[in-house]
Amino acid sequence: MGHDLHALNDLNDLDAEAFVRAHTRPAAVPYVPEIRLRLAVADGTHGAHGGEHAELYEIWERAGGLPFWAYPWAGGQALARHVLDHPETVRGRTVLDLATGSGLVAVAAALAGAALVVANDVDPYALAAVRLNAAANGVAMRVLGGDLLDGAPHQDVVLAGDVFYERPLALRVAPFLSRAATAAGVVLTGVPDRACSYLPDGVFEPVGVHEVPTLLEDAPRKRTTIYRLSGRH
């Protein structure tokens, strides 16, 4: 179920923000409770589709794509936790949060003292969610739409929470992060343990492990590793 590109191009910021507000509620992030996001919190009903995660399918159908922006994914939660626990990673630096989704990692970087945070995503609903979530947490950031993966970033730090879950995406993300490491020097990604993972072998160095509460995984908690790719690889 893909996005209708014409519909997305016609979607304005106010429409996207109204949609996000209508389908989410403010809630603390389970593994990073000092951050509150607008999340798709189950209301106890089964909706038109029925099932335990009816709200996911309702939003998916109406948005035309999987609402990554409405849930705190394991990779992003672990990476946000790592950034808040190690603020020196971003303090005083410019930061790119790639495939930001809800903006969780971007918010963490701003709270940790980054000089400038750029939150990027291709989904206009995600960009709307980021604006709302940044305001809710009292932080400022630049929200940037569009596909950056054919270029190279100019920020000092690149953060990417959970981007190796799908082979086509991983094949584009890995070279981008390699270029980012060469240009910026610091690249971090959060990778949950899953049956399918497309993290390249022998490229990233593990720097932390977290047991993260999850909502849409095959287990209530996911072991999630923070990996670093340095410009010296």
GROMACS .gro file of C-alpha atoms in nm:
model
  233
    1MET     CA    1   0.000   0.000   0.000
    2GLY     CA    2   0.208   0.291  -0.128
    3HIS     CA    3   0.168   0.666  -0.106
    4ASP     CA    4  -0.031   0.848  -0.375
    5LEU     CA    5   0.241   1.092  -0.485
    6HIS     CA    6  -0.003   1.347  -0.627
    7ALA     CA    7  -0.203   1.347  -0.304
    8LEU     CA    8   0.115   1.391  -0.099
    9ASN     CA    9   0.233   1.676  -0.319
   10ASP     CA   10  -0.101   1.851  -0.266
   11LEU     CA   11  -0.098   1.795   0.110
   12ASN     CA   12  -0.029   2.119   0.295
   13ASP     CA   13   0.128   2.156   0.637
   14LEU     CA   14  -0.197   2.244   0.813
   15ASP     CA   15  -0.379   1.942   0.666
   16ALA     CA   16  -0.095   1.711   0.769
   17GLU     CA   17  -0.083   1.853   1.121
   18ALA     CA   18  -0.459   1.821   1.157
   19PHE     CA   19  -0.437   1.457   1.046
   20VAL     CA   20  -0.161   1.382   1.298
   21ARG     CA   21  -0.355   1.549   1.579
   22ALA     CA   22  -0.669   1.355   1.491
   23HIS     CA   23  -0.498   1.016   1.504
   24THR     CA   24  -0.257   1.052   1.795
   25ARG     CA   25  -0.245   1.157   2.157
   26PRO     CA   26   0.044   1.295   2.366
   27ALA     CA   27   0.218   1.020   2.560
   28ALA     CA   28   0.552   0.953   2.726
   29VAL     CA   29   0.791   0.737   2.523
   30PRO     CA   30   0.828   0.407   2.713
   31TYR     CA   31   1.209   0.388   2.708
   32VAL     CA   32   1.265   0.765   2.704
   33PRO     CA   33   0.991   0.893   2.936
   34GLU     CA   34   1.139   1.241   2.960
   35ILE     CA   35   1.024   1.289   2.599
   36ARG     CA   36   0.654   1.308   2.510
   37LEU     CA   37   0.535   1.247   2.155
   38ARG     CA   38   0.205   1.236   1.974
   39LEU     CA   39   0.156   0.859   1.943
   40ALA     CA   40  -0.115   0.627   1.817
   41VAL     CA   41  -0.230   0.503   2.155
   42ALA     CA   42  -0.482   0.218   2.145
   43ASP     CA   43  -0.820   0.324   2.282
   44GLY     CA   44  -0.943  -0.024   2.370
   45THR     CA   45  -1.171  -0.060   2.069
   46HIS     CA   46  -1.107  -0.274   1.763
   47GLY     CA   47  -1.201  -0.026   1.495
   48ALA     CA   48  -1.322  -0.114   1.146
   49HIS     CA   49  -1.041  -0.362   1.091
   50GLY     CA   50  -1.060  -0.531   1.431
   51GLY     CA   51  -0.758  -0.686   1.596
   52GLU     CA   52  -0.515  -0.579   1.862
   53HIS     CA   53  -0.354  -0.299   1.658
   54ALA     CA   54  -0.662  -0.171   1.477
   55GLU     CA   55  -0.543   0.189   1.514
   56LEU     CA   56  -0.232   0.108   1.304
   57TYR     CA   57  -0.439  -0.018   1.013
   58GLU     CA   58  -0.685   0.268   1.038
   59ILE     CA   59  -0.408   0.527   1.013
   60TRP     CA   60  -0.224   0.326   0.746
   61GLU     CA   61  -0.533   0.314   0.527
   62ARG     CA   62  -0.611   0.683   0.564
   63ALA     CA   63  -0.251   0.806   0.528
   64GLY     CA   64  -0.168   0.580   0.234
   65GLY     CA   65   0.145   0.444   0.400
   66LEU     CA   66   0.274   0.283   0.716
   67PRO     CA   67   0.269   0.551   0.989
   68PHE     CA   68   0.625   0.525   1.117
   69TRP     CA   69   0.567   0.869   1.273
   70ALA     CA   70   0.294   0.741   1.507
   71TYR     CA   71   0.491   0.479   1.703
   72PRO     CA   72   0.814   0.475   1.910
   73TRP     CA   73   1.017   0.210   1.723
   74ALA     CA   74   1.285   0.017   1.907
   75GLY     CA   75   1.580   0.154   1.709
   76GLY     CA   76   1.474   0.512   1.765
   77GLN     CA   77   1.402   0.462   2.134
   78ALA     CA   78   1.744   0.307   2.193
   79LEU     CA   79   1.921   0.576   1.992
   80ALA     CA   80   1.735   0.856   2.171
   81ARG     CA   81   1.827   0.698   2.507
   82HIS     CA   82   2.192   0.674   2.398
   83VAL     CA   83   2.202   1.038   2.293
   84LEU     CA   84   2.047   1.160   2.618
   85ASP     CA   85   2.280   0.941   2.823
   86HIS     CA   86   2.584   1.055   2.622
   87PRO     CA   87   2.508   1.419   2.539
   88GLU     CA   88   2.870   1.483   2.447
   89THR     CA   89   2.796   1.295   2.125
   90VAL     CA   90   2.592   1.587   1.993
   91ARG     CA   91   2.650   1.882   2.228
   92GLY     CA   92   2.746   2.194   2.032
   93ARG     CA   93   2.736   2.006   1.700
   94THR     CA   94   2.509   2.007   1.399
   95VAL     CA   95   2.301   1.690   1.371
   96LEU     CA   96   2.103   1.517   1.097
   97ASP     CA   97   1.832   1.274   1.207
   98LEU     CA   98   1.774   1.063   0.896
   99ALA     CA   99   1.431   0.903   0.842
  100THR     CA  100   1.318   1.081   1.156
  101GLY     CA  101   0.962   0.941   1.172
  102SER     CA  102   0.811   1.095   1.486
  103GLY     CA  103   1.122   1.306   1.547
  104LEU     CA  104   1.208   1.118   1.866
  105VAL     CA  105   1.584   1.106   1.801
  106ALA     CA  106   1.589   1.464   1.676
  107VAL     CA  107   1.415   1.581   1.995
  108ALA     CA  108   1.668   1.388   2.204
  109ALA     CA  109   1.957   1.551   2.017
  110ALA     CA  110   1.810   1.897   2.072
  111LEU     CA  111   1.756   1.828   2.442
  112ALA     CA  112   2.115   1.702   2.466
  113GLY     CA  113   2.247   2.038   2.347
  114ALA     CA  114   2.302   2.005   1.972
  115ALA     CA  115   2.374   2.339   1.806
  116LEU     CA  116   2.134   2.263   1.521
  117VAL     CA  117   1.917   1.961   1.449
  118VAL     CA  118   1.787   1.878   1.102
  119ALA     CA  119   1.503   1.623   1.104
  120ASN     CA  120   1.453   1.461   0.764
  121ASP     CA  121   1.182   1.234   0.624
  122VAL     CA  122   1.006   1.171   0.294
  123ASP     CA  123   0.660   1.147   0.455
  124PRO     CA  124   0.474   1.479   0.498
  125TYR     CA  125   0.280   1.334   0.791
  126ALA     CA  126   0.611   1.259   0.961
  127LEU     CA  127   0.726   1.615   0.905
  128ALA     CA  128   0.403   1.741   1.059
  129ALA     CA  129   0.450   1.507   1.355
  130VAL     CA  130   0.805   1.634   1.404
  131ARG     CA  131   0.690   1.995   1.416
  132LEU     CA  132   0.424   1.910   1.674
  133ASN     CA  133   0.660   1.696   1.882
  134ALA     CA  134   0.938   1.954   1.877
  135ALA     CA  135   0.698   2.220   2.006
  136ALA     CA  136   0.562   1.984   2.272
  137ASN     CA  137   0.914   1.928   2.408
  138GLY     CA  138   1.018   2.292   2.385
  139VAL     CA  139   1.295   2.244   2.131
  140ALA     CA  140   1.371   2.398   1.793
  141MET     CA  141   1.489   2.215   1.484
  142ARG     CA  142   1.490   2.242   1.107
  143VAL     CA  143   1.237   2.008   0.943
  144LEU     CA  144   1.354   1.894   0.599
  145GLY     CA  145   1.148   1.689   0.356
  146GLY     CA  146   1.274   1.482   0.066
  147ASP     CA  147   1.506   1.194  -0.020
  148LEU     CA  148   1.867   1.272   0.077
  149LEU     CA  149   2.018   0.930   0.012
  150ASP     CA  150   2.189   1.011  -0.319
  151GLY     CA  151   2.387   1.294  -0.163
  152ALA     CA  152   2.615   1.349   0.135
  153PRO     CA  153   2.526   1.535   0.454
  154HIS     CA  154   2.703   1.845   0.583
  155GLN     CA  155   2.620   1.796   0.952
  156ASP     CA  156   2.874   1.695   1.217
  157VAL     CA  157   2.668   1.397   1.339
  158VAL     CA  158   2.427   1.170   1.154
  159LEU     CA  159   2.174   0.966   1.352
  160ALA     CA  160   1.958   0.694   1.196
  161GLY     CA  161   1.723   0.496   1.417
  162ASP     CA  162   1.613   0.166   1.263
  163VAL     CA  163   1.689   0.192   0.890
  164PHE     CA  164   1.814  -0.161   0.815
  165TYR     CA  165   1.483  -0.348   0.835
  166GLU     CA  166   1.426  -0.367   0.458
  167ARG     CA  167   1.677  -0.466   0.191
  168PRO     CA  168   1.601  -0.198  -0.075
  169LEU     CA  169   1.626   0.078   0.185
  170ALA     CA  170   1.940  -0.069   0.342
  171LEU     CA  171   2.113  -0.084   0.004
  172ARG     CA  172   2.069   0.293  -0.027
  173VAL     CA  173   2.120   0.387   0.337
  174ALA     CA  174   2.452   0.204   0.384
  175PRO     CA  175   2.642   0.403   0.116
  176PHE     CA  176   2.486   0.726   0.240
  177LEU     CA  177   2.602   0.659   0.595
  178SER     CA  178   2.947   0.567   0.466
  179ARG     CA  179   2.969   0.903   0.291
  180ALA     CA  180   2.834   1.067   0.606
  181ALA     CA  181   3.107   0.905   0.817
  182THR     CA  182   3.374   1.031   0.580
  183ALA     CA  183   3.230   1.383   0.578
  184ALA     CA  184   3.104   1.413   0.934
  185GLY     CA  185   3.300   1.156   1.130
  186VAL     CA  186   3.017   1.043   1.361
  187VAL     CA  187   2.735   0.815   1.248
  188LEU     CA  188   2.513   0.622   1.489
  189THR     CA  189   2.228   0.382   1.415
  190GLY     CA  190   1.995   0.177   1.635
  191VAL     CA  191   1.935  -0.179   1.515
  192PRO     CA  192   1.686  -0.413   1.688
  193ASP     CA  193   1.745  -0.789   1.683
  194ARG     CA  194   1.509  -0.921   1.416
  195ALA     CA  195   1.493  -1.228   1.195
  196CYS     CA  196   1.556  -1.001   0.897
  197SER     CA  197   1.825  -0.736   0.930
  198TYR     CA  198   2.031  -0.589   0.650
  199LEU     CA  199   2.304  -0.421   0.852
  200PRO     CA  200   2.630  -0.468   0.656
  201ASP     CA  201   2.876  -0.708   0.816
  202GLY     CA  202   3.208  -0.582   0.948
  203VAL     CA  203   3.137  -0.212   0.896
  204PHE     CA  204   2.974  -0.090   1.217
  205GLU     CA  205   3.111  -0.108   1.570
  206PRO     CA  206   2.868  -0.179   1.857
  207VAL     CA  207   2.880   0.087   2.128
  208GLY     CA  208   2.578   0.000   2.343
  209VAL     CA  209   2.296  -0.248   2.393
  210HIS     CA  210   1.944  -0.176   2.521
  211GLU     CA  211   1.638  -0.383   2.607
  212VAL     CA  212   1.361  -0.169   2.465
  213PRO     CA  213   0.984  -0.198   2.526
  214THR     CA  214   0.800  -0.238   2.196
  215LEU     CA  215   0.446  -0.228   2.062
  216LEU     CA  216   0.455  -0.367   1.709
  217GLU     CA  217   0.725  -0.631   1.727
  218ASP     CA  218   0.716  -1.009   1.782
  219ALA     CA  219   0.813  -0.967   2.149
  220PRO     CA  220   0.727  -0.713   2.422
  221ARG     CA  221   1.093  -0.613   2.446
  222LYS     CA  222   1.364  -0.600   2.180
  223ARG     CA  223   1.737  -0.622   2.230
  224THR     CA  224   1.861  -0.321   2.034
  225THR     CA  225   2.222  -0.238   1.958
  226ILE     CA  226   2.366   0.107   1.897
  227TYR     CA  227   2.628   0.090   1.625
  228ARG     CA  228   2.884   0.351   1.528
  229LEU     CA  229   3.039   0.402   1.188
  230SER     CA  230   3.345   0.624   1.199
  231GLY     CA  231   3.529   0.805   0.922
  232ARG     CA  232   3.828   0.582   0.998
  233HIS     CA  233   3.662   0.260   0.881
   0.00000   0.00000   0.00000
